[in-house]
Amino acid sequence: MGMFWRRKSKDAFVTLGLNEPATPQTKGDQRPAVDPEATAPSPPVQAAPSVPQSETRRNAPRTPFATSVLGLNLTMEELQAQEAALEQEFSARFRRAVAATRESLSQKLDTVFQGRKQIDDDLLEELEEALIATDIGVTTTLEILENVRRGIARQQINDPEALKQAIKAELLQILRESEARGVASETSVPENVAPYVMMIVGVNGVGKTTTIGKLAQRIKAEGNDVLICAADTFRAAASDQLAIWAERTGVPLIQQKTGTDPAAVLFDALKAAKARKSDVLIIDTAGRLHTKSNLMAELEKMKRVAAREVESAPHETLLVLDAVTGQNGLEQARQFLKVAGVTGIVLTKLDGTAKGGIAVAIARELDLPIRYVGIGEQVDDLVVFNPEDYVNGLFA
């Protein structure tokens, strides 16, 4: 998984000025005056025993968020080791997040395959029921099994183990193909376009505010200047919750009183983001689905304002879905697709359900990439979705 945010921040490169001509110091150049009182001698301090720099570096505790953004304090070997450790950590956490789904699926598959050495119609029928039970969905399951039957007819799949590998390959292909539509990576927007504007949509109760807070923290932790816009002005609690997250993460929040035109709040946030040269602007929106016409008009107005102020903004419109709601969440997504111009999905609470197969159903039926998933309560438990880790986690 590596880095959370892959757009280069303004701190991505360091210029040492070695190729720049020397600037001669003129007579007008003077050092600032020194306050005489500030130069009073201080009492002698006993020097601590010297410790080799390499030893200090080796013993100092490090976390993904406590080191130099550029890694200038690390050797190449240390950087590579740290990257490998992070990869292993995220993969392990991902496997734990889908543990309930894996146990449910594995138990069902073990029952299906138990004592069988060949593939027949009864086995495929039981396999169909097992896949549907994980919320992969009827349509997606039938499509997977149709492809499997073709492989059996061509004698490419001859035994249960080969069948299991074929299912894994089908799931992975569905998830990868979904990345062809929407926005699969923030790197698709040129680096000179700033701020990068993310609009977050979803019904109330799916974890939208928490997602915004975690996004802000994770992007900021990699050296980016982040700003949050509280454009859900219809619910007073929304701004209050965002204010808590903004204070907790140290990210500035642009908000106005309840009932203010959301587009006006967004306009102020865009102006502020450009003035402070922010890298990323994250926009909260009203979580209302039952008033679809009002929601559509509101979002369209906000998008026009964003596009007028920043080239091609909003660059992403992320729909937050609760994995626990399963197929009901999929229906919510279909409604939002009609009005919001969604470019990607954030799937929350993946660790809280045995029906984590909903990720495959979302990717297949909505044909949109899953950008991030929530795998726990901690701030760094919002991670970039990795199809390989997800599929391997289901069958590990």
PDB file of N, CA, C and O in Angstrom, residues 1 7 11 32 121 123 128 142 185 195 233 251 270 273 299 347 354 359 362 368 392:
ATOM      1  N   MET A   1       0.817  -1.208   0.000  1.00  0.00           N
ATOM      2  CA  MET A   1       0.000   0.000   0.000  1.00  0.00           C
ATOM      3  C   MET A   1       0.851   1.259   0.000  1.00  0.00           C
ATOM      4  O   MET A   1       0.518   2.225  -0.628  1.00  0.00           O
ATOM      5  N   ARG A   7       0.118  12.382  -4.568  1.00  0.00           N
ATOM      6  CA  ARG A   7       0.421  13.641  -5.252  1.00  0.00           C
ATOM      7  C   ARG A   7       1.581  14.298  -4.536  1.00  0.00           C
ATOM      8  O   ARG A   7       1.615  14.347  -3.312  1.00  0.00           O
ATOM      9  N   ASP A  11       6.668  20.140  -0.673  1.00  0.00           N
ATOM     10  CA  ASP A  11       7.911  19.746  -0.015  1.00  0.00           C
ATOM     11  C   ASP A  11       8.538  18.506  -0.644  1.00  0.00           C
ATOM     12  O   ASP A  11       9.430  17.907  -0.082  1.00  0.00           O
ATOM     13  N   PRO A  32      20.577  41.794  11.150  1.00  0.00           N
ATOM     14  CA  PRO A  32      19.690  42.470  12.089  1.00  0.00           C
ATOM     15  C   PRO A  32      20.413  42.773  13.404  1.00  0.00           C
ATOM     16  O   PRO A  32      21.298  42.035  13.830  1.00  0.00           O
ATOM     17  N   ASP A 121     -22.378 -30.349 -10.960  1.00  0.00           N
ATOM     18  CA  ASP A 121     -23.407 -29.304 -10.881  1.00  0.00           C
ATOM     19  C   ASP A 121     -23.821 -29.020  -9.441  1.00  0.00           C
ATOM     20  O   ASP A 121     -24.109 -27.873  -9.085  1.00  0.00           O
ATOM     21  N   LEU A 123     -21.941 -29.190  -6.770  1.00  0.00           N
ATOM     22  CA  LEU A 123     -20.887 -28.379  -6.151  1.00  0.00           C
ATOM     23  C   LEU A 123     -21.034 -26.914  -6.573  1.00  0.00           C
ATOM     24  O   LEU A 123     -20.937 -26.003  -5.731  1.00  0.00           O
ATOM     25  N   GLU A 128     -22.507 -21.302  -5.443  1.00  0.00           N
ATOM     26  CA  GLU A 128     -23.306 -20.107  -5.733  1.00  0.00           C
ATOM     27  C   GLU A 128     -23.946 -19.564  -4.461  1.00  0.00           C
ATOM     28  O   GLU A 128     -23.906 -18.359  -4.194  1.00  0.00           O
ATOM     29  N   LEU A 142     -23.486 -14.936 -10.420  1.00  0.00           N
ATOM     30  CA  LEU A 142     -23.846 -15.670 -11.641  1.00  0.00           C
ATOM     31  C   LEU A 142     -22.826 -15.433 -12.748  1.00  0.00           C
ATOM     32  O   LEU A 142     -22.496 -16.350 -13.508  1.00  0.00           O
ATOM     33  N   SER A 185      -6.991   7.269  -8.896  1.00  0.00           N
ATOM     34  CA  SER A 185      -5.812   7.787  -8.189  1.00  0.00           C
ATOM     35  C   SER A 185      -5.776   9.300  -8.278  1.00  0.00           C
ATOM     36  O   SER A 185      -6.157   9.889  -9.302  1.00  0.00           O
ATOM     37  N   PRO A 195      -5.829  24.033  -5.200  1.00  0.00           N
ATOM     38  CA  PRO A 195      -5.806  22.812  -4.400  1.00  0.00           C
ATOM     39  C   PRO A 195      -6.505  21.654  -5.105  1.00  0.00           C
ATOM     40  O   PRO A 195      -7.309  21.864  -6.005  1.00  0.00           O
ATOM     41  N   THR A 233     -24.643  22.726   5.756  1.00  0.00           N
ATOM     42  CA  THR A 233     -25.157  23.789   6.626  1.00  0.00           C
ATOM     43  C   THR A 233     -26.599  23.545   7.056  1.00  0.00           C
ATOM     44  O   THR A 233     -27.214  24.396   7.689  1.00  0.00           O
ATOM     45  N   VAL A 251      -6.188  20.668  11.479  1.00  0.00           N
ATOM     46  CA  VAL A 251      -6.491  21.104  10.112  1.00  0.00           C
ATOM     47  C   VAL A 251      -7.500  22.248  10.176  1.00  0.00           C
ATOM     48  O   VAL A 251      -8.531  22.133  10.838  1.00  0.00           O
ATOM     49  N   LEU A 270     -12.649  27.895  -0.969  1.00  0.00           N
ATOM     50  CA  LEU A 270     -11.773  27.883  -2.145  1.00  0.00           C
ATOM     51  C   LEU A 270     -10.849  29.095  -2.145  1.00  0.00           C
ATOM     52  O   LEU A 270      -9.653  28.981  -2.454  1.00  0.00           O
ATOM     53  N   ALA A 273      -8.255  28.490   0.527  1.00  0.00           N
ATOM     54  CA  ALA A 273      -7.301  27.450   0.114  1.00  0.00           C
ATOM     55  C   ALA A 273      -6.277  28.005  -0.863  1.00  0.00           C
ATOM     56  O   ALA A 273      -5.078  27.695  -0.779  1.00  0.00           O
ATOM     57  N   LEU A 299     -25.732  20.252  -5.221  1.00  0.00           N
ATOM     58  CA  LEU A 299     -24.430  19.726  -5.637  1.00  0.00           C
ATOM     59  C   LEU A 299     -23.971  20.326  -6.958  1.00  0.00           C
ATOM     60  O   LEU A 299     -22.788  20.627  -7.147  1.00  0.00           O
ATOM     61  N   LEU A 347     -15.505   2.812   1.514  1.00  0.00           N
ATOM     62  CA  LEU A 347     -16.277   1.776   2.186  1.00  0.00           C
ATOM     63  C   LEU A 347     -15.856   1.719   3.653  1.00  0.00           C
ATOM     64  O   LEU A 347     -14.726   1.331   3.966  1.00  0.00           O
ATOM     65  N   ALA A 354     -19.534  -9.671   8.368  1.00  0.00           N
ATOM     66  CA  ALA A 354     -19.143 -10.951   7.774  1.00  0.00           C
ATOM     67  C   ALA A 354     -19.556 -10.996   6.307  1.00  0.00           C
ATOM     68  O   ALA A 354     -19.403 -12.016   5.653  1.00  0.00           O
ATOM     69  N   ALA A 359     -17.892  -5.352  -1.313  1.00  0.00           N
ATOM     70  CA  ALA A 359     -16.908  -4.571  -2.070  1.00  0.00           C
ATOM     71  C   ALA A 359     -16.879  -5.012  -3.531  1.00  0.00           C
ATOM     72  O   ALA A 359     -16.771  -4.187  -4.445  1.00  0.00           O
ATOM     73  N   ILE A 362     -20.126  -3.810  -5.274  1.00  0.00           N
ATOM     74  CA  ILE A 362     -20.046  -2.376  -5.574  1.00  0.00           C
ATOM     75  C   ILE A 362     -19.218  -2.132  -6.814  1.00  0.00           C
ATOM     76  O   ILE A 362     -19.619  -1.387  -7.728  1.00  0.00           O
ATOM     77  N   LEU A 368     -17.287   1.429 -10.440  1.00  0.00           N
ATOM     78  CA  LEU A 368     -16.501   2.526  -9.883  1.00  0.00           C
ATOM     79  C   LEU A 368     -15.411   1.964  -8.980  1.00  0.00           C
ATOM     80  O   LEU A 368     -15.615   0.937  -8.320  1.00  0.00           O
ATOM     81  N   ASN A 392      -6.832 -11.677  -1.413  1.00  0.00           N
ATOM     82  CA  ASN A 392      -6.003 -12.627  -0.663  1.00  0.00           C
ATOM     83  C   ASN A 392      -6.502 -12.776   0.764  1.00  0.00           C
ATOM     84  O   ASN A 392      -6.446 -13.863   1.359  1.00  0.00           O
TER      85      ASN A 392
END
